[in-house]
Coordinates of C-alpha atoms and ligand atoms in Angstrom, one line a residue:
M140 CA 0.0 0.0 0.0
N141 CA 2.9 2.3 0.6
S142 CA 4.3 4.0 -2.4
N143 CA 6.9 6.6 -3.3
D144 CA 5.1 7.5 -6.6
A145 CA 3.4 10.5 -5.1
P146 CA 4.2 13.9 -6.4
R147 CA 6.6 15.4 -3.9
N148 CA 7.4 19.0 -3.3
K149 CA 10.9 19.0 -1.9
I150 CA 10.3 22.3 0.0
Q151 CA 7.2 21.0 1.8
P152 CA 7.8 18.8 4.8
T153 CA 5.8 15.6 5.2
K154 CA 3.4 15.2 8.1
I155 CA 1.9 11.9 9.2
Y156 CA -1.7 11.9 10.6
C157 CA -2.4 8.8 12.6
A158 CA -5.7 7.3 13.9
R159 CA -7.1 4.1 15.2
W160 CA -8.7 3.6 11.7
V161 CA -8.0 4.8 8.2
I162 CA -10.8 4.2 5.7
P163 CA -9.3 4.8 2.2
I164 CA -12.7 4.0 0.5
T165 CA -11.0 2.2 -2.4
G166 CA -9.2 -0.3 -0.2
R167 CA -9.7 -2.1 3.0
T168 CA -9.9 -0.3 6.3
I169 CA -6.5 0.0 8.0
E170 CA -6.2 -0.5 11.8
D171 CA -3.7 1.7 13.6
G172 CA -3.5 3.5 10.3
A173 CA -1.8 6.7 9.1
V174 CA -1.8 9.0 6.1
A175 CA 1.3 10.9 5.1
V176 CA 0.7 14.3 3.5
T177 CA 3.4 16.2 1.6
G178 CA 2.4 19.6 0.3
K179 CA -1.1 19.2 -1.1
F180 CA -0.8 15.5 -1.9
I181 CA -1.3 12.2 -0.1
A182 CA 2.3 10.8 -0.1
S183 CA 1.5 7.5 1.5
V184 CA -1.2 5.4 3.3
G185 CA -0.6 2.4 5.5
T186 CA -0.1 1.4 9.1
R187 CA 1.4 3.9 11.4
A188 CA 4.6 1.6 11.7
E189 CA 5.0 1.5 8.0
L190 CA 4.7 5.2 7.5
V191 CA 7.0 6.1 10.4
A192 CA 9.6 3.8 8.8
Q193 CA 9.0 5.3 5.4
F194 CA 9.3 8.9 6.6
P195 CA 11.6 8.9 9.6
E196 CA 12.1 12.6 9.5
A197 CA 8.4 13.5 9.3
S198 CA 6.4 14.9 12.2
S199 CA 3.4 12.9 13.3
E200 CA 0.2 13.5 15.2
D201 CA -2.1 10.9 16.7
F202 CA -5.8 11.5 16.8
G203 CA -6.5 8.3 18.8
A204 CA -9.9 6.7 18.6
A205 CA -10.9 8.4 15.4
A206 CA -11.2 7.6 11.7
I207 CA -9.4 9.3 8.9
I208 CA -11.6 9.4 5.8
P209 CA -11.5 11.2 2.5
G210 CA -13.2 14.6 2.7
L211 CA -17.0 14.5 2.5
V212 CA -18.5 16.0 -0.6
N213 CA -21.7 18.0 -0.6
C214 CA -22.9 17.7 -4.2
H215 CA -25.8 20.1 -3.9
S216 CA -25.8 23.2 -1.7
H217 CA -27.0 26.9 -1.9
L218 CA -24.5 28.5 0.4
E219 CA -25.9 32.0 -0.2
L220 CA -29.2 30.9 1.5
T221 CA -27.6 29.9 4.8
A222 CA -29.2 33.0 6.4
M223 CA -32.6 31.5 5.6
R224 CA -32.1 28.6 7.9
G225 CA -35.4 28.3 9.8
Y226 CA -36.9 31.3 7.9
L227 CA -39.3 29.4 5.6
E228 CA -40.9 26.9 8.0
D229 CA -44.2 28.8 8.0
V230 CA -44.7 28.2 4.3
E231 CA -43.0 24.8 3.9
G232 CA -46.3 23.0 3.3
D233 CA -46.8 25.0 0.1
F234 CA -43.8 24.6 -2.3
F235 CA -44.9 27.5 -4.5
A236 CA -45.2 29.9 -1.5
W237 CA -41.9 28.5 -0.2
L238 CA -40.1 29.3 -3.4
R239 CA -41.7 32.7 -3.6
K240 CA -40.8 33.7 0.0
L241 CA -37.2 32.6 -0.6
T242 CA -36.9 34.5 -3.9
I243 CA -38.3 37.7 -2.4
A244 CA -36.1 37.5 0.6
R245 CA -33.0 36.9 -1.5
T246 CA -33.7 39.6 -4.1
T247 CA -35.1 42.4 -2.0
R248 CA -34.0 41.9 1.6
M249 CA -30.4 40.7 1.2
S250 CA -27.6 43.0 0.1
E251 CA -24.6 41.7 -1.8
D252 CA -22.6 41.8 1.4
D253 CA -25.4 39.8 3.2
L254 CA -25.3 37.2 0.5
R255 CA -21.5 36.9 0.8
V256 CA -21.7 36.7 4.6
S257 CA -24.4 34.1 4.3
A258 CA -22.4 32.0 1.8
T259 CA -19.3 32.3 4.0
W260 CA -21.2 31.1 7.0
G261 CA -22.4 28.1 4.9
A262 CA -18.8 27.3 3.9
L263 CA -17.7 27.6 7.5
E264 CA -20.5 25.2 8.5
A265 CA -19.4 22.8 5.8
V266 CA -15.7 22.6 6.8
R267 CA -16.7 22.2 10.4
A268 CA -18.7 19.1 9.2
G269 CA -15.7 17.5 7.4
V270 CA -16.9 18.7 4.0
T271 CA -14.0 19.4 1.6
C272 CA -15.9 20.1 -1.6
V273 CA -19.3 21.5 -2.5
G274 CA -21.4 21.7 -5.7
D275 CA -22.9 25.1 -5.0
A276 CA -25.7 26.7 -7.0
S277 CA -25.8 30.4 -6.7
S278 CA -27.9 33.3 -8.0
W279 CA -24.7 35.4 -7.6
G280 CA -21.7 33.2 -8.1
D281 CA -19.3 35.9 -6.9
A282 CA -20.6 35.4 -3.3
S283 CA -20.2 31.7 -3.5
M284 CA -16.7 31.9 -5.0
A285 CA -15.6 34.4 -2.4
A286 CA -16.9 32.2 0.4
L287 CA -15.0 29.2 -0.9
R288 CA -11.9 31.2 -1.2
D289 CA -12.2 32.8 2.2
V290 CA -12.8 29.5 4.0
G291 CA -10.5 27.3 1.9
L292 CA -13.2 25.0 0.7
R293 CA -13.1 23.3 -2.7
G294 CA -16.1 23.5 -5.0
V295 CA -17.9 23.9 -8.3
V296 CA -19.9 27.2 -8.4
Y297 CA -22.9 26.8 -10.7
Q298 CA -24.0 30.3 -11.8
E299 CA -27.8 30.1 -11.9
A300 CA -30.2 31.5 -14.5
I301 CA -34.0 31.5 -14.0
S302 CA -36.9 32.7 -16.0
P303 CA -39.8 30.8 -17.6
D304 CA -40.5 33.7 -19.8
E305 CA -39.0 33.1 -23.3
R306 CA -38.8 36.8 -23.9
A307 CA -36.1 37.1 -21.3
A308 CA -33.9 34.3 -22.6
D309 CA -31.5 36.3 -24.8
Q310 CA -30.8 38.9 -22.1
L311 CA -30.3 36.3 -19.5
L312 CA -27.9 34.3 -21.7
S313 CA -25.8 37.4 -22.3
K314 CA -25.7 38.2 -18.6
L315 CA -24.7 34.6 -17.9
R316 CA -21.9 34.7 -20.3
A317 CA -20.5 37.8 -18.7
D318 CA -20.9 36.3 -15.2
V319 CA -19.2 33.2 -16.2
A320 CA -16.3 35.0 -17.8
R321 CA -15.8 37.1 -14.7
L322 CA -16.0 34.1 -12.4
R323 CA -13.6 32.1 -14.5
E324 CA -10.9 34.5 -13.6
S325 CA -10.9 32.9 -10.1
E326 CA -10.8 29.3 -11.5
N327 CA -7.9 27.1 -10.4
E328 CA -7.6 23.5 -9.2
L329 CA -9.8 24.3 -6.2
W330 CA -12.6 26.3 -7.7
R331 CA -14.4 25.6 -10.9
V332 CA -17.3 27.4 -12.6
G333 CA -20.4 25.8 -13.9
I334 CA -23.9 26.9 -14.9
S335 CA -27.3 26.0 -13.7
P336 CA -30.6 26.4 -15.5
H337 CA -32.7 26.4 -12.3
S338 CA -35.1 23.6 -13.3
P339 CA -37.1 22.3 -16.3
Y340 CA -40.1 24.4 -15.3
T341 CA -38.5 27.7 -14.1
V342 CA -36.5 28.3 -17.3
S343 CA -38.0 28.7 -20.8
E344 CA -37.2 26.1 -23.4
K345 CA -35.2 28.7 -25.2
L346 CA -33.1 29.6 -22.2
L347 CA -32.6 25.9 -21.5
A348 CA -31.4 25.2 -25.1
G349 CA -29.1 28.2 -25.0
M350 CA -27.5 27.2 -21.7
T351 CA -27.1 23.6 -22.8
R352 CA -25.3 24.7 -26.0
Y353 CA -23.1 27.1 -24.0
A354 CA -22.2 24.3 -21.5
L355 CA -21.3 21.9 -24.3
D356 CA -19.3 24.5 -26.3
E357 CA -17.4 25.7 -23.3
K358 CA -17.2 22.3 -21.5
L359 CA -18.9 23.9 -18.4
P360 CA -20.3 21.6 -15.7
L361 CA -24.1 21.9 -15.7
M362 CA -26.5 21.4 -12.8
I363 CA -30.2 21.4 -12.8
H364 CA -32.9 20.7 -10.2
A365 CA -35.1 17.9 -11.7
A366 CA -38.0 15.7 -10.9
E367 CA -38.2 17.2 -7.4
S368 CA -41.9 17.7 -6.6
E369 CA -45.4 16.7 -7.5
A370 CA -46.2 20.2 -8.7
E371 CA -43.3 20.0 -11.2
D372 CA -44.7 16.6 -12.4
E373 CA -48.2 18.0 -12.8
L374 CA -46.9 20.9 -14.9
M375 CA -44.5 18.8 -17.0
K376 CA -46.8 15.9 -17.7
H377 CA -50.2 17.4 -17.7
G378 CA -49.9 21.2 -17.9
R379 CA -51.8 21.8 -14.7
G380 CA -51.3 22.5 -11.0
I381 CA -50.0 25.4 -9.0
F382 CA -47.1 26.2 -11.3
A383 CA -49.3 26.2 -14.4
E384 CA -51.7 28.5 -12.6
S385 CA -49.0 30.9 -11.6
L386 CA -47.5 31.0 -15.1
A387 CA -51.0 31.8 -16.5
R388 CA -51.5 34.5 -13.9
R389 CA -48.2 36.1 -14.9
G390 CA -49.2 36.0 -18.6
I391 CA -46.2 33.7 -19.4
E392 CA -46.8 31.3 -22.2
W393 CA -45.3 28.0 -21.2
R394 CA -46.3 24.8 -23.2
S395 CA -46.3 21.6 -21.2
P396 CA -44.1 19.0 -22.9
R397 CA -46.5 16.3 -21.7
M398 CA -43.7 14.1 -20.5
S399 CA -41.6 13.5 -17.4
P400 CA -38.9 16.1 -16.4
I401 CA -36.2 13.6 -17.3
Q402 CA -37.7 12.7 -20.6
Y403 CA -37.9 16.4 -21.3
L404 CA -34.2 16.9 -20.5
S405 CA -33.4 13.9 -22.7
T406 CA -35.4 15.0 -25.8
R407 CA -34.2 18.6 -25.5
G408 CA -30.5 17.5 -25.5
V409 CA -29.8 18.6 -21.9
L410 CA -28.7 15.1 -20.9
A411 CA -26.0 15.2 -23.6
A412 CA -24.2 17.7 -21.4
R413 CA -24.0 15.0 -18.7
P414 CA -25.7 17.3 -16.1
L415 CA -25.7 16.9 -12.3
L416 CA -29.4 16.3 -11.6
A417 CA -30.5 17.5 -8.1
H418 CA -33.2 15.5 -6.3
C419 CA -34.7 13.0 -8.9
V420 CA -37.5 12.1 -6.5
R421 CA -40.1 11.4 -9.1
V422 CA -38.3 9.2 -11.6
D423 CA -39.5 5.9 -13.0
A424 CA -37.5 3.0 -14.5
A425 CA -37.5 4.7 -17.9
D426 CA -36.2 7.9 -16.5
I427 CA -33.4 6.1 -14.5
E428 CA -32.4 4.3 -17.7
L429 CA -32.1 7.7 -19.5
I430 CA -30.0 9.1 -16.7
K431 CA -27.8 6.0 -16.8
E432 CA -27.4 5.9 -20.6
A433 CA -26.4 9.6 -20.7
H434 CA -23.8 9.1 -17.9
A435 CA -25.5 12.0 -16.1
S436 CA -25.1 12.2 -12.3
V437 CA -27.6 12.5 -9.4
A438 CA -27.3 14.7 -6.3
H439 CA -29.4 12.7 -3.8
C440 CA -30.9 15.0 -1.2
P441 CA -32.8 12.7 1.2
K442 CA -33.4 15.1 4.0
S443 CA -34.4 18.1 1.9
N444 CA -36.8 15.9 -0.1
L445 CA -38.4 14.7 3.1
K446 CA -38.5 18.1 4.8
L447 CA -40.3 19.8 2.0
G448 CA -42.7 16.9 1.7
H449 CA -41.6 15.8 -1.7
G450 CA -41.2 12.2 -0.7
H451 CA -38.1 10.0 -1.2
A452 CA -36.2 9.2 -4.3
P453 CA -36.0 5.5 -5.4
F454 CA -32.4 5.6 -4.3
D455 CA -32.2 1.7 -4.2
K456 CA -32.7 1.8 -8.0
F457 CA -29.8 4.3 -8.6
R458 CA -27.2 1.5 -8.2
D459 CA -25.6 1.9 -11.6
I460 CA -25.9 5.7 -11.7
Q461 CA -23.1 8.1 -10.7
K462 CA -24.3 9.8 -7.5
G463 CA -23.4 11.7 -4.4
F464 CA -25.3 13.3 -1.5
G465 CA -26.5 16.9 -1.2
S466 CA -27.8 18.9 1.7
D467 CA -29.6 21.3 -0.6
S468 CA -29.8 24.7 1.1
V469 CA -30.1 24.7 4.9
A470 CA -33.4 26.5 4.4
S471 CA -34.8 23.0 3.6
N472 CA -32.6 20.7 5.8
N473 CA -31.6 22.6 8.2
I474 CA -28.0 21.6 8.5
C475 CA -25.1 20.6 6.4
D476 CA -24.1 17.2 7.8
M477 CA -23.1 14.6 5.2
L478 CA -22.8 11.8 7.7
E479 CA -26.4 12.4 8.6
E480 CA -27.4 12.7 5.0
G481 CA -25.7 9.3 4.5
R482 CA -27.6 7.9 7.4
F483 CA -30.9 9.0 5.9
A484 CA -29.9 7.7 2.5
T485 CA -29.1 4.3 4.0
L486 CA -32.3 4.0 6.0
L487 CA -34.5 5.2 3.1
A488 CA -32.8 2.9 0.7
R489 CA -33.7 0.1 3.0
L490 CA -37.3 1.3 3.3
N491 CA -37.5 1.1 -0.5
R492 CA -35.7 -2.1 -0.9
D493 CA -37.1 -4.6 -3.3
E494 CA -39.4 -7.1 -1.6
A495 CA -37.9 -9.6 -4.0
G496 CA -34.8 -9.4 -1.9
G497 CA -32.6 -6.7 -3.5
E498 CA -29.3 -6.2 -1.9
M499 CA -29.1 -4.1 1.3
Y500 CA -27.5 -0.7 0.9
T501 CA -24.7 -0.6 3.4
A502 CA -22.8 2.0 5.5
Q503 CA -19.7 1.3 3.4
Q504 CA -21.6 2.2 0.3
A505 CA -23.0 5.3 2.0
L506 CA -19.4 6.4 2.9
K507 CA -18.3 5.8 -0.6
D508 CA -21.2 7.8 -2.1
A509 CA -20.5 10.6 0.4
T510 CA -16.9 10.9 -0.7
H511 CA -15.7 9.3 -3.9
G512 CA -19.1 9.1 -5.4
G513 CA -19.7 12.8 -4.7
A514 CA -16.4 13.8 -6.2
R515 CA -17.2 11.9 -9.4
A516 CA -20.7 13.2 -9.6
L517 CA -19.2 16.7 -9.6
G518 CA -17.0 15.7 -12.5
Y519 CA -13.7 15.0 -10.8
E520 CA -12.2 11.7 -11.6
E521 CA -9.5 10.7 -9.2
Q522 CA -8.1 14.1 -8.1
F523 CA -9.7 13.6 -4.7
G524 CA -12.4 11.6 -2.9
T525 CA -10.2 8.8 -1.9
L526 CA -7.0 8.4 0.2
N527 CA -5.1 7.1 -2.8
V528 CA -1.5 7.9 -3.0
G529 CA -1.0 10.9 -5.4
A530 CA -4.6 12.2 -4.8
E531 CA -4.9 15.7 -3.4
A532 CA -5.0 15.6 0.4
D533 CA -8.7 16.3 1.1
L534 CA -9.6 14.4 4.3
A535 CA -11.6 14.5 7.4
I536 CA -10.7 13.1 10.8
V537 CA -13.8 12.0 12.8
K538 CA -13.6 11.2 16.5
L539 CA -15.1 7.9 17.4
D540 CA -14.9 7.9 21.2
G541 CA -18.1 9.7 22.2
A542 CA -20.7 8.1 24.5
H543 CA -23.0 7.8 21.4
Q544 CA -20.3 5.8 19.5
V545 CA -18.5 3.5 21.9
P546 CA -18.0 0.6 21.5
V547 CA -16.9 0.7 17.8
H548 CA -17.0 -2.7 16.2
D549 CA -16.7 -1.3 12.6
P550 CA -15.8 2.3 12.0
S551 CA -17.9 2.6 8.8
H552 CA -21.0 1.6 10.8
A553 CA -20.0 3.9 13.6
L554 CA -19.6 6.8 11.1
I555 CA -22.9 6.4 9.3
F556 CA -25.2 5.2 12.1
S557 CA -23.7 6.9 15.2
S558 CA -21.8 10.0 14.1
S559 CA -22.5 13.5 12.9
A560 CA -20.8 16.7 11.9
H561 CA -20.1 17.5 15.5
D562 CA -17.7 14.6 15.8
V563 CA -15.3 16.0 13.1
A564 CA -12.0 17.0 14.6
L565 CA -10.0 18.1 11.5
T566 CA -10.8 19.0 7.9
M567 CA -8.1 19.3 5.3
V568 CA -8.4 20.6 1.7
A569 CA -5.5 20.0 -0.6
G570 CA -3.1 19.6 2.3
R571 CA -4.3 22.7 4.1
E572 CA -5.9 22.3 7.5
V573 CA -9.0 24.5 7.2
Y574 CA -10.7 23.3 10.4
R575 CA -9.1 21.9 13.6
D576 CA -9.4 22.2 17.4
G577 CA -12.9 23.7 17.0
Q578 CA -11.7 26.6 14.9
V579 CA -12.1 27.4 11.2
T580 CA -8.7 28.7 10.6
A581 CA -9.0 31.4 7.9
V582 CA -12.0 33.5 8.9
D583 CA -13.2 35.6 11.9
E584 CA -16.0 33.4 13.1
E585 CA -17.3 35.9 15.8
R586 CA -17.5 38.7 13.3
L587 CA -19.5 36.5 10.9
R588 CA -21.7 35.3 13.7
A589 CA -22.6 38.9 14.6
R590 CA -23.3 39.7 10.9
M591 CA -25.6 36.6 10.6
G592 CA -27.5 38.0 13.6
E593 CA -27.9 41.4 11.8
I594 CA -29.0 39.7 8.6
R595 CA -31.6 37.8 10.6
E596 CA -33.0 40.9 12.2
K597 CA -33.1 42.7 8.9
M598 CA -35.1 39.9 7.3
M599 CA -37.6 39.7 10.2
R600 CA -38.0 43.5 10.3
D601 CA -38.7 43.8 6.6
E602 CA -41.2 40.9 6.5
Ligands
LIG830 ZN1 -31.4 23.1 -4.6

């Protein structure tokens, strides 16, 4: 398992992180394990004894009864909406009213600085939870990009465009191109720029086609919410329901395609861009086949789906699909905790399990989907998401000695069934410790906390 093949930076010293368990995801769990990090890369993985022998000069640190795992990946977030945690509960029984209240608050009550603070608090929450990479959809990508940069979190920022009115398509496309060009100036190996047509029903066919062409031409990652709610299904398949009524009220002509959201994305060529599809709650066997054939990915958001009353995705049928977990915004969750998301995914997969005796979805599979699966769903191949030698050092160290965890018979089971974000002791992105000893290292948490309080008061006052 040891190797000297890793890229080495001669100036950077090697540090060895040791713990009772190391879970590389692509290999077997190592007891009394260690991970050696040189610069931003994983230099070696093995037992503590092996690594100390391999790097006699290196400093080492022992985290005791803990597990070292690849960094958790949150495939679907809206960091800018973090200030709306708990703000929409009074309308959460009505998805249309929920979206409306959210949009009004974001566009009329939050300043650009509020959005940036909100996104930064979301990024801070993520690294505290052992998350090292997010797929973040943002109405103003600059806020998201700044948040990732300030906190040291990796991510894909999907600049969103939204309007069901065909007459707005050209203008929105021009704006999107300008936004993307600006955001791309910040791109590097940590931060990528993508685009997001919000959903099949909130963008016009013309805007959707233009964005798809743009994504294909520029090789931009594309994310879209799809097959999330009953209301969306009603509009797409039958041209009726609350969304159809709202469009008619606003005088917007929107022809129902009379097919499922996934069929629509397939026939309109969107699946050819291999999009990341958020939610996929209401998908049937034919839809799943289309997703699979297109090599598209799914961001599975079990808690958000349940909280908004959309139901649960047929996750047990997603076996052959590229997938990861998403928290969605904390307005519909209300936390970013990928271990808990994995727990919900596992329990719900078992609820759905074929009565004919389909295979049980396991904690090991959930850990893989929460790390390696998520990285691949976001379009990264082997750059991170495992503890493989030569991968970038994105990892989380999770304590496993709490009253709620002891005794630990199998660390994967303990992580998925007993642990949560609060148990994370250290988060590292590309070799940089971004969270440790209860502190997010790069930002002034108290200043941000005070600003979050101010934003809350402003939102309540203006209501
Ligand atoms: Zn979303």
